[in-house]
Amino acid sequence: MPRTLPDLPLRPATLLVRGGQNRSSFDEMSEAVHLTSGFMYESAAQAEDTFLGTVKHYQYSRFGNPTIEALQGKLAALEGAEACRVTASGMAAVHSAMLAHLKAGDRVVASRALFGSCHWIVSTLLPRYGIETVFVDGTDLDQWRDAFRKPAALVLLETPSNPMLELVDLPAVAEMAHAAGAIVVVDNVFATPLLQKPLTMGADVVVYSATKHFDGQGRVLGGAVLGSAKWVDEVLQPFIRNTGPSISPFNAWVILKGLETLHLRLPAMCANAAKVADFLSSRPEVSRTLYPFLDSHPQQALAKRQMSAGGSLVTFDVEGGKEAAFRVLDALRLIDISNNLGDARSMVTHPATTTHMKVGPEERARLGITDGTVRFSVGLEDVQDLIDDLSQALDGLRGKGGGSVGVAKAAGPAR
Ligand SMILES: Cc1ncc(COP(=O)(O)O)c(C=O)c1O
């Protein structure tokens, strides 16, 4: 009989290392990669019983696989959720959670500050299927209150949001949403379950891009949806089973390996991010620095109530708009330009021309994204090297030497 975890309340670090293990009869120490699309039956009767649901047996990896279940078990234990389903990407998780729950005639209320693709689902995709959608400023409880004057089926929000690091008061919004008949879906990508537990603050469903901090090394795409066993089994699972946003067992295994060190990586990234935020706040070329735990953040008190650390993302505005922002990005020698986040390697992106290009200039203005806005995903390098790199790139704006446009990286080819 393979050994299982003791039935004790275990702490997050232990759950990240050992949670969800689904050992086979070979007693492998590390999780096995069950790289198989299907499973065989001993008899036709066993196949029939499996499809009837009277016998538990794996059938097909689109809707069940031992490696994928190991990842689901680890994430559910960490989140404190009854059930989890993992998906091929974060967007597969977001759209599955929404479309599994919604039907024509429903109404969705969403915080405006959403990642570009999530914004597209609410603004463009759902209305095509006869679903009414309403955006609110997620920081303004009066706007949420107004939106809930009519019944709603589902709320989608991000806190902190991508890229402006705005927060939503989860208990207050959840209470209003429930009174209006809606379930609350929280995209918790920026906080991760180590910094914030939305289910303990009234959320019903939590979604993740596992591509980010869970993998943490920029290798694979993945996503996760967590909620009650009833909702996951009865609402989400039939959707996933029949529409197939399923993850590869190999990618699930890579994410399992990444999660074993999340509790070591994330605090180090947050500590680096806090120092980078302090540094950027001191620079005259930077007109605004956003970081949830920074004294100047307008929602610092709420951030400290809901989160145990400020996260690994810092957003800042460079004086001089797009031209200046591009000059800073191009002058970086160590930090990469990339639109991913949560990686061990630090990277910057210019939201107005990448992740939030398609939301359009008016919506960007409403979100506070300017042409000088830069999002910085702070990684695990020595923070002084990151600060030195930012410093020389910002110096370049003032003609202090270094940081001229088109400088090649210290190692590797020029971009
Ligand atoms: C907040 C947020 N939600 C969802 C996603 C989508 O995740 P994926 O790229 O894994 O589909 C992202 C990706 O950047 C994100 O930042």
Short mmCIF file of C-alpha atoms and ligand atoms in Angstrom, two decimals:
data_model
loop_
_atom_site.label_atom_id
_atom_site.label_comp_id
_atom_site.label_asym_id
_atom_site.label_seq_id
_atom_site.Cartn_x
_atom_site.Cartn_y
_atom_site.Cartn_z
CA MET A 1 0.00 0.00 0.00
CA PRO A 2 1.71 3.31 -1.00
CA ARG A 3 2.27 5.61 2.00
CA THR A 4 -0.10 8.61 2.12
CA LEU A 5 0.18 11.92 3.96
CA PRO A 6 -0.79 11.86 7.65
CA ASP A 7 -4.28 13.24 8.21
CA LEU A 8 -3.00 16.30 10.13
CA PRO A 9 -3.28 20.03 9.49
CA LEU A 10 0.01 20.49 7.60
CA ARG A 11 1.61 23.85 6.88
CA PRO A 12 1.97 25.37 3.37
CA ALA A 13 5.66 24.47 2.93
CA THR A 14 4.93 20.81 3.75
CA LEU A 15 1.92 20.77 1.43
CA LEU A 16 3.98 22.27 -1.40
CA VAL A 17 6.66 19.61 -1.02
CA ARG A 18 4.49 16.60 -0.28
CA GLY A 19 0.81 17.43 -0.91
CA GLY A 20 -1.16 15.55 -3.53
CA GLN A 21 1.27 12.70 -4.10
CA ASN A 22 -0.51 9.99 -6.11
CA ARG A 23 1.99 7.09 -5.90
CA SER A 24 1.61 4.06 -8.12
CA SER A 25 2.24 0.48 -6.98
CA PHE A 26 5.94 1.01 -7.88
CA ASP A 27 6.34 3.30 -4.82
CA GLU A 28 8.22 5.94 -6.83
CA MET A 29 9.65 8.73 -4.64
CA SER A 30 8.97 11.62 -7.07
CA GLU A 31 5.63 11.80 -8.88
CA ALA A 32 5.58 9.68 -12.04
CA VAL A 33 4.70 11.29 -15.37
CA HIS A 34 1.78 9.25 -16.66
CA LEU A 35 2.23 10.29 -20.26
CA THR A 36 -0.73 8.39 -21.65
CA SER A 37 -3.86 9.59 -23.40
CA GLY A 38 -5.96 6.57 -22.46
CA PHE A 39 -6.21 3.67 -19.98
CA MET A 40 -7.08 -0.01 -20.56
CA TYR A 41 -9.79 -2.12 -18.98
CA GLU A 42 -9.53 -5.75 -17.89
CA SER A 43 -12.91 -6.52 -19.41
CA ALA A 44 -15.76 -4.97 -21.33
CA ALA A 45 -17.77 -5.05 -18.11
CA GLN A 46 -15.11 -3.00 -16.29
CA ALA A 47 -15.23 -0.42 -19.11
CA GLU A 48 -19.02 -0.25 -18.81
CA ASP A 49 -18.88 0.05 -15.00
CA THR A 50 -16.27 2.79 -15.29
CA PHE A 51 -18.42 4.81 -17.68
CA LEU A 52 -21.46 4.18 -15.44
CA GLY A 53 -19.42 5.56 -12.55
CA THR A 54 -19.91 2.49 -10.35
CA VAL A 55 -16.17 1.69 -10.51
CA LYS A 56 -13.35 4.22 -10.10
CA HIS A 57 -10.86 3.69 -12.92
CA TYR A 58 -9.03 6.15 -15.15
CA GLN A 59 -10.65 6.44 -18.59
CA TYR A 60 -9.06 9.14 -20.69
CA SER A 61 -6.60 11.92 -19.87
CA ARG A 62 -8.93 14.65 -21.12
CA PHE A 63 -10.88 14.17 -17.90
CA GLY A 64 -8.60 12.30 -15.52
CA ASN A 65 -4.95 11.26 -15.21
CA PRO A 66 -2.86 10.31 -12.12
CA THR A 67 -0.20 13.02 -12.66
CA ILE A 68 -2.83 15.68 -13.27
CA GLU A 69 -4.70 14.53 -10.15
CA ALA A 70 -1.50 14.82 -8.11
CA LEU A 71 -1.27 18.48 -9.14
CA GLN A 72 -4.95 19.04 -8.38
CA GLY A 73 -4.51 17.46 -4.94
CA LYS A 74 -1.49 19.62 -4.11
CA LEU A 75 -3.21 22.85 -5.19
CA ALA A 76 -6.48 22.04 -3.39
CA ALA A 77 -4.60 21.30 -0.15
CA LEU A 78 -2.60 24.52 -0.44
CA GLU A 79 -5.63 26.70 -1.21
CA GLY A 80 -7.79 25.00 1.42
CA ALA A 81 -10.32 24.25 -1.35
CA GLU A 82 -12.47 21.14 -1.53
CA ALA A 83 -11.65 20.52 -5.18
CA CYS A 84 -9.43 21.63 -8.06
CA ARG A 85 -9.23 21.07 -11.80
CA VAL A 86 -6.14 22.06 -13.74
CA THR A 87 -6.20 23.26 -17.32
CA ALA A 88 -3.88 23.86 -20.28
CA SER A 89 -3.38 27.57 -19.52
CA GLY A 90 -4.56 30.32 -17.21
CA MET A 91 -6.99 31.52 -19.88
CA ALA A 92 -8.41 27.98 -20.18
CA ALA A 93 -9.03 28.15 -16.42
CA VAL A 94 -10.71 31.58 -16.58
CA HIS A 95 -12.98 30.82 -19.52
CA SER A 96 -13.87 27.34 -18.22
CA ALA A 97 -14.87 28.71 -14.83
CA MET A 98 -17.05 31.34 -16.50
CA LEU A 99 -18.63 29.43 -19.38
CA ALA A 100 -19.27 26.34 -17.24
CA HIS A 101 -21.37 28.48 -14.91
CA LEU A 102 -23.10 30.91 -17.29
CA LYS A 103 -26.00 30.68 -19.72
CA ALA A 104 -27.75 33.09 -22.11
CA GLY A 105 -29.69 35.76 -20.23
CA ASP A 106 -27.24 35.85 -17.30
CA ARG A 107 -25.53 38.99 -16.11
CA VAL A 108 -21.82 39.29 -15.25
CA VAL A 109 -20.26 42.08 -13.19
CA ALA A 110 -16.50 42.46 -13.57
CA SER A 111 -13.84 44.69 -12.21
CA ARG A 112 -12.47 46.76 -15.10
CA ALA A 113 -8.87 46.16 -14.08
CA LEU A 114 -8.44 42.75 -15.71
CA PHE A 115 -5.66 41.13 -17.70
CA GLY A 116 -6.24 41.88 -21.43
CA SER A 117 -7.58 38.42 -22.41
CA CYS A 118 -9.90 38.27 -19.36
CA HIS A 119 -11.17 41.72 -20.34
CA TRP A 120 -11.85 40.43 -23.89
CA ILE A 121 -13.87 37.48 -22.58
CA VAL A 122 -16.10 39.85 -20.60
CA SER A 123 -16.34 42.68 -23.14
CA THR A 124 -16.47 40.70 -26.40
CA LEU A 125 -17.03 36.96 -26.02
CA LEU A 126 -19.78 36.70 -23.40
CA PRO A 127 -22.14 39.23 -25.07
CA ARG A 128 -22.01 37.07 -28.23
CA TYR A 129 -23.71 34.33 -26.24
CA GLY A 130 -26.46 36.56 -24.89
CA ILE A 131 -24.77 37.34 -21.56
CA GLU A 132 -24.99 40.93 -20.32
CA THR A 133 -21.73 42.27 -18.91
CA VAL A 134 -21.03 45.30 -16.75
CA PHE A 135 -17.63 46.72 -15.82
CA VAL A 136 -17.04 48.63 -12.60
CA ASP A 137 -14.06 50.38 -11.06
CA GLY A 138 -13.10 47.56 -8.67
CA THR A 139 -11.71 49.97 -6.08
CA ASP A 140 -15.03 51.81 -5.73
CA LEU A 141 -17.58 50.00 -3.54
CA ASP A 142 -20.36 52.41 -4.66
CA GLN A 143 -19.96 51.23 -8.25
CA TRP A 144 -20.19 47.58 -7.13
CA ARG A 145 -23.31 48.45 -5.08
CA ASP A 146 -24.94 50.12 -8.12
CA ALA A 147 -24.11 47.16 -10.35
CA PHE A 148 -25.78 44.77 -7.92
CA ARG A 149 -29.10 46.62 -7.99
CA LYS A 150 -30.02 44.04 -10.64
CA PRO A 151 -29.45 40.29 -10.11
CA ALA A 152 -26.17 38.85 -11.37
CA ALA A 153 -24.87 35.33 -11.95
CA LEU A 154 -21.12 35.80 -11.71
CA VAL A 155 -18.45 38.29 -10.65
CA LEU A 156 -14.93 38.23 -12.09
CA LEU A 157 -12.17 40.25 -10.48
CA GLU A 158 -8.41 40.37 -10.05
CA THR A 159 -6.75 41.59 -6.88
CA PRO A 160 -4.06 42.86 -7.12
CA SER A 161 -4.76 43.63 -10.75
CA ASN A 162 -2.54 43.32 -13.80
CA PRO A 163 -0.70 45.68 -14.32
CA MET A 164 -1.84 48.58 -12.08
CA LEU A 165 -1.83 46.59 -8.81
CA GLU A 166 -5.28 47.82 -7.77
CA LEU A 167 -7.03 45.98 -4.97
CA VAL A 168 -10.62 44.92 -4.52
CA ASP A 169 -12.12 44.64 -1.02
CA LEU A 170 -12.96 40.93 -1.21
CA PRO A 171 -15.27 40.49 1.83
CA ALA A 172 -17.30 43.63 0.95
CA VAL A 173 -17.74 42.70 -2.73
CA ALA A 174 -18.48 39.04 -1.94
CA GLU A 175 -21.25 40.01 0.47
CA MET A 176 -22.94 42.27 -2.10
CA ALA A 177 -22.43 39.75 -4.92
CA HIS A 178 -23.99 36.91 -2.94
CA ALA A 179 -27.00 39.06 -2.06
CA ALA A 180 -27.46 39.67 -5.82
CA GLY A 181 -27.26 35.93 -6.52
CA ALA A 182 -23.75 35.85 -8.02
CA ILE A 183 -20.80 33.58 -7.43
CA VAL A 184 -17.46 35.38 -7.03
CA VAL A 185 -14.54 34.23 -9.20
CA VAL A 186 -11.17 35.68 -8.18
CA ASP A 187 -8.12 35.62 -10.44
CA ASN A 188 -5.42 35.29 -7.75
CA VAL A 189 -2.42 35.12 -10.09
CA PHE A 190 -0.57 38.12 -8.68
CA ALA A 191 -0.92 37.08 -5.03
CA THR A 192 -0.71 33.25 -5.27
CA PRO A 193 -2.25 31.13 -2.49
CA LEU A 194 0.77 31.87 -0.28
CA LEU A 195 -0.02 35.59 -0.01
CA GLN A 196 -3.81 35.64 -0.24
CA LYS A 197 -6.63 33.12 0.27
CA PRO A 198 -9.76 34.48 -1.47
CA LEU A 199 -11.94 31.53 -0.38
CA THR A 200 -11.50 32.61 3.26
CA MET A 201 -12.74 36.11 2.33
CA GLY A 202 -15.98 35.15 0.61
CA ALA A 203 -14.89 34.11 -2.89
CA ASP A 204 -16.50 30.98 -4.32
CA VAL A 205 -14.00 30.12 -7.04
CA VAL A 206 -10.30 30.94 -7.43
CA VAL A 207 -8.48 30.76 -10.76
CA TYR A 208 -4.77 30.77 -11.56
CA SER A 209 -2.37 30.91 -14.42
CA ALA A 210 0.04 28.16 -13.30
CA THR A 211 2.34 29.49 -16.03
CA LYS A 212 3.45 32.19 -13.58
CA HIS A 213 4.77 31.61 -10.04
CA PHE A 214 3.62 27.95 -9.80
CA ASP A 215 5.99 26.78 -12.53
CA GLY A 216 8.20 29.75 -11.70
CA GLN A 217 10.83 28.98 -14.28
CA GLY A 218 9.04 29.99 -17.46
CA ARG A 219 8.80 26.49 -18.93
CA VAL A 220 5.15 25.50 -19.45
CA LEU A 221 1.62 26.87 -19.64
CA GLY A 222 -1.00 25.76 -17.13
CA GLY A 223 -4.04 26.92 -15.19
CA ALA A 224 -6.14 25.94 -12.20
CA VAL A 225 -9.72 26.40 -10.96
CA LEU A 226 -10.56 25.76 -7.31
CA GLY A 227 -13.87 25.73 -5.46
CA SER A 228 -16.37 23.56 -3.61
CA ALA A 229 -16.56 19.86 -4.48
CA LYS A 230 -20.20 20.30 -5.52
CA TRP A 231 -19.50 23.15 -7.97
CA VAL A 232 -16.36 21.52 -9.37
CA ASP A 233 -17.98 18.09 -9.82
CA GLU A 234 -21.38 19.21 -11.03
CA VAL A 235 -20.66 22.45 -12.94
CA LEU A 236 -16.99 22.57 -13.95
CA GLN A 237 -16.11 18.92 -14.55
CA PRO A 238 -18.79 18.26 -17.24
CA PHE A 239 -17.60 21.39 -19.08
CA ILE A 240 -13.94 20.33 -18.97
CA ARG A 241 -14.75 16.73 -19.82
CA ASN A 242 -16.74 17.66 -22.90
CA THR A 243 -14.87 20.71 -24.20
CA GLY A 244 -11.28 19.61 -23.48
CA PRO A 245 -9.22 22.54 -22.12
CA SER A 246 -7.12 19.82 -20.46
CA ILE A 247 -3.47 20.06 -19.50
CA SER A 248 -0.78 17.67 -20.71
CA PRO A 249 0.37 15.27 -17.96
CA PHE A 250 3.94 16.34 -18.72
CA ASN A 251 3.15 20.01 -18.12
CA ALA A 252 1.30 19.06 -14.92
CA TRP A 253 4.43 17.25 -13.77
CA VAL A 254 6.66 20.26 -14.53
CA ILE A 255 4.33 22.46 -12.45
CA LEU A 256 4.37 19.89 -9.61
CA LYS A 257 8.17 20.18 -9.55
CA GLY A 258 7.97 23.98 -9.60
CA LEU A 259 5.53 24.07 -6.67
CA GLU A 260 7.97 22.20 -4.41
CA THR A 261 9.98 25.44 -4.07
CA LEU A 262 7.23 28.11 -4.27
CA HIS A 263 7.49 28.86 -0.52
CA LEU A 264 11.21 29.56 -0.95
CA ARG A 265 11.03 31.48 -4.22
CA LEU A 266 8.07 33.73 -3.51
CA PRO A 267 9.26 35.40 -0.26
CA ALA A 268 12.64 36.06 -1.91
CA MET A 269 10.93 37.61 -4.95
CA CYS A 270 8.66 39.73 -2.72
CA ALA A 271 11.67 40.96 -0.71
CA ASN A 272 13.44 41.91 -3.96
CA ALA A 273 10.27 43.61 -5.28
CA ALA A 274 9.87 45.70 -2.10
CA LYS A 275 13.49 46.92 -2.44
CA VAL A 276 13.03 47.66 -6.15
CA ALA A 277 9.85 49.62 -5.34
CA ASP A 278 11.74 51.70 -2.73
CA PHE A 279 14.51 52.34 -5.23
CA LEU A 280 12.14 53.39 -8.04
CA SER A 281 10.26 55.72 -5.66
CA SER A 282 13.50 57.59 -5.09
CA ARG A 283 14.19 58.24 -8.78
CA PRO A 284 13.27 61.59 -10.35
CA GLU A 285 12.72 59.97 -13.79
CA VAL A 286 9.92 57.86 -12.28
CA SER A 287 6.71 59.81 -11.77
CA ARG A 288 4.75 57.03 -10.03
CA THR A 289 5.64 53.71 -8.40
CA LEU A 290 2.90 51.21 -7.58
CA TYR A 291 3.49 48.38 -5.11
CA PRO A 292 0.73 47.19 -2.75
CA PHE A 293 2.78 47.41 0.46
CA LEU A 294 4.42 50.77 -0.39
CA ASP A 295 3.36 53.64 1.94
CA SER A 296 2.32 55.67 -1.11
CA HIS A 297 -0.06 52.97 -2.45
CA PRO A 298 -3.61 54.36 -2.06
CA GLN A 299 -4.89 50.96 -0.87
CA GLN A 300 -1.95 49.95 1.33
CA ALA A 301 -4.20 49.31 4.37
CA LEU A 302 -6.49 47.01 2.36
CA ALA A 303 -3.45 45.25 0.86
CA LYS A 304 -2.10 44.58 4.35
CA ARG A 305 -5.49 43.21 5.47
CA GLN A 306 -5.86 40.83 2.56
CA MET A 307 -2.28 39.86 1.72
CA SER A 308 0.68 38.67 3.78
CA ALA A 309 3.26 40.35 1.47
CA GLY A 310 3.18 42.79 -1.43
CA GLY A 311 3.93 40.33 -4.25
CA SER A 312 6.62 40.15 -6.91
CA LEU A 313 5.26 42.78 -9.35
CA VAL A 314 6.10 46.47 -9.34
CA THR A 315 4.57 48.93 -11.81
CA PHE A 316 6.02 52.36 -12.51
CA ASP A 317 5.61 55.32 -14.83
CA VAL A 318 8.60 56.81 -16.60
CA GLU A 319 8.49 60.57 -17.24
CA GLY A 320 8.40 61.16 -21.00
CA GLY A 321 5.79 58.63 -22.17
CA LYS A 322 6.35 55.83 -24.66
CA GLU A 323 9.64 57.10 -26.01
CA ALA A 324 11.20 57.30 -22.56
CA ALA A 325 9.71 53.95 -21.47
CA PHE A 326 11.11 52.26 -24.61
CA ARG A 327 14.50 53.87 -24.00
CA VAL A 328 14.57 52.47 -20.46
CA LEU A 329 13.50 48.98 -21.59
CA ASP A 330 16.01 48.92 -24.43
CA ALA A 331 18.81 50.11 -22.17
CA LEU A 332 18.42 47.28 -19.64
CA ARG A 333 21.38 44.92 -19.79
CA LEU A 334 20.29 42.19 -17.40
CA ILE A 335 16.52 42.43 -17.04
CA ASP A 336 14.67 40.99 -20.06
CA ILE A 337 11.79 42.46 -22.03
CA SER A 338 9.06 39.82 -21.90
CA ASN A 339 5.33 39.72 -21.19
CA ASN A 340 5.42 36.72 -18.85
CA LEU A 341 5.64 37.16 -15.07
CA GLY A 342 6.37 35.22 -11.89
CA ASP A 343 9.60 33.78 -13.34
CA ALA A 344 12.92 33.41 -11.51
CA ARG A 345 14.30 35.76 -14.18
CA SER A 346 13.33 39.41 -13.88
CA MET A 347 11.46 40.88 -16.82
CA VAL A 348 9.77 44.11 -17.83
CA THR A 349 6.91 44.78 -20.16
CA HIS A 350 5.27 47.89 -21.60
CA PRO A 351 1.53 47.13 -21.11
CA ALA A 352 0.21 49.81 -23.52
CA THR A 353 1.94 48.14 -26.49
CA THR A 354 1.72 44.48 -25.37
CA THR A 355 -0.59 42.90 -22.78
CA HIS A 356 -3.09 45.78 -22.84
CA MET A 357 -2.69 46.94 -26.45
CA LYS A 358 -6.02 45.47 -27.55
CA VAL A 359 -8.15 47.04 -24.80
CA GLY A 360 -7.69 50.35 -26.65
CA PRO A 361 -6.56 53.84 -25.56
CA GLU A 362 -9.81 54.87 -23.82
CA GLU A 363 -9.97 51.79 -21.64
CA ARG A 364 -6.24 52.09 -20.87
CA ALA A 365 -6.84 55.66 -19.76
CA ARG A 366 -9.67 54.48 -17.47
CA LEU A 367 -7.35 51.84 -16.05
CA GLY A 368 -4.60 54.40 -15.46
CA ILE A 369 -2.19 52.71 -17.90
CA THR A 370 -0.18 55.47 -19.55
CA ASP A 371 2.33 55.31 -22.40
CA GLY A 372 5.05 55.62 -19.76
CA THR A 373 3.80 52.67 -17.66
CA VAL A 374 6.20 49.75 -17.20
CA ARG A 375 5.37 46.50 -15.39
CA PHE A 376 8.30 44.82 -13.69
CA SER A 377 8.13 41.14 -12.68
CA VAL A 378 10.88 40.91 -10.10
CA GLY A 379 12.82 37.66 -10.07
CA LEU A 380 15.38 35.90 -7.92
CA GLU A 381 18.61 37.57 -9.02
CA ASP A 382 20.66 39.55 -6.47
CA VAL A 383 18.52 42.64 -5.91
CA GLN A 384 21.55 44.95 -6.09
CA ASP A 385 22.22 43.74 -9.65
CA LEU A 386 18.59 44.53 -10.55
CA ILE A 387 18.81 47.98 -8.99
CA ASP A 388 22.14 48.67 -10.72
CA ASP A 389 20.60 47.69 -14.06
CA LEU A 390 17.52 49.88 -13.54
CA SER A 391 19.71 52.71 -12.32
CA GLN A 392 21.95 52.75 -15.40
CA ALA A 393 18.90 52.53 -17.68
CA LEU A 394 17.21 55.47 -15.93
CA ASP A 395 20.48 57.42 -15.93
CA GLY A 396 20.43 57.08 -19.72
CA LEU A 397 17.29 59.23 -19.84
CA ARG A 398 19.18 62.10 -18.27
CA GLY A 399 22.27 61.63 -20.41
CA LYS A 400 24.32 60.45 -17.39
CA GLY A 401 26.08 57.83 -19.50
CA GLY A 402 25.24 54.11 -19.80
CA GLY A 403 21.77 53.19 -20.84
CA SER A 404 21.98 54.44 -24.41
CA VAL A 405 19.41 52.99 -26.78
CA GLY A 406 20.29 49.61 -28.29
CA VAL A 407 23.00 48.63 -25.77
CA ALA A 408 23.66 44.89 -26.09
CA LYS A 409 23.28 42.69 -23.01
CA ALA A 410 26.45 41.88 -21.10
CA ALA A 411 26.15 38.26 -22.22
CA GLY A 412 24.20 37.00 -25.19
CA PRO A 413 23.14 38.56 -28.45
CA ALA A 414 21.74 42.05 -28.83
CA ARG A 415 17.97 42.16 -29.16
C1 LIG B 1 -3.87 38.00 -14.12
C2 LIG B 1 -3.74 36.98 -15.21
N1 LIG B 1 -4.75 36.12 -15.43
C3 LIG B 1 -4.68 35.19 -16.40
C4 LIG B 1 -3.59 35.10 -17.22
C5 LIG B 1 -3.57 34.08 -18.33
O1 LIG B 1 -2.68 33.03 -18.08
P1 LIG B 1 -2.04 32.13 -19.24
O2 LIG B 1 -1.07 32.99 -19.98
O3 LIG B 1 -1.42 30.99 -18.50
O4 LIG B 1 -3.17 31.68 -20.13
C6 LIG B 1 -2.53 35.98 -17.04
C7 LIG B 1 -1.34 35.92 -17.95
O5 LIG B 1 -0.53 36.82 -18.00
C8 LIG B 1 -2.60 36.94 -16.00
O6 LIG B 1 -1.59 37.81 -15.78
#
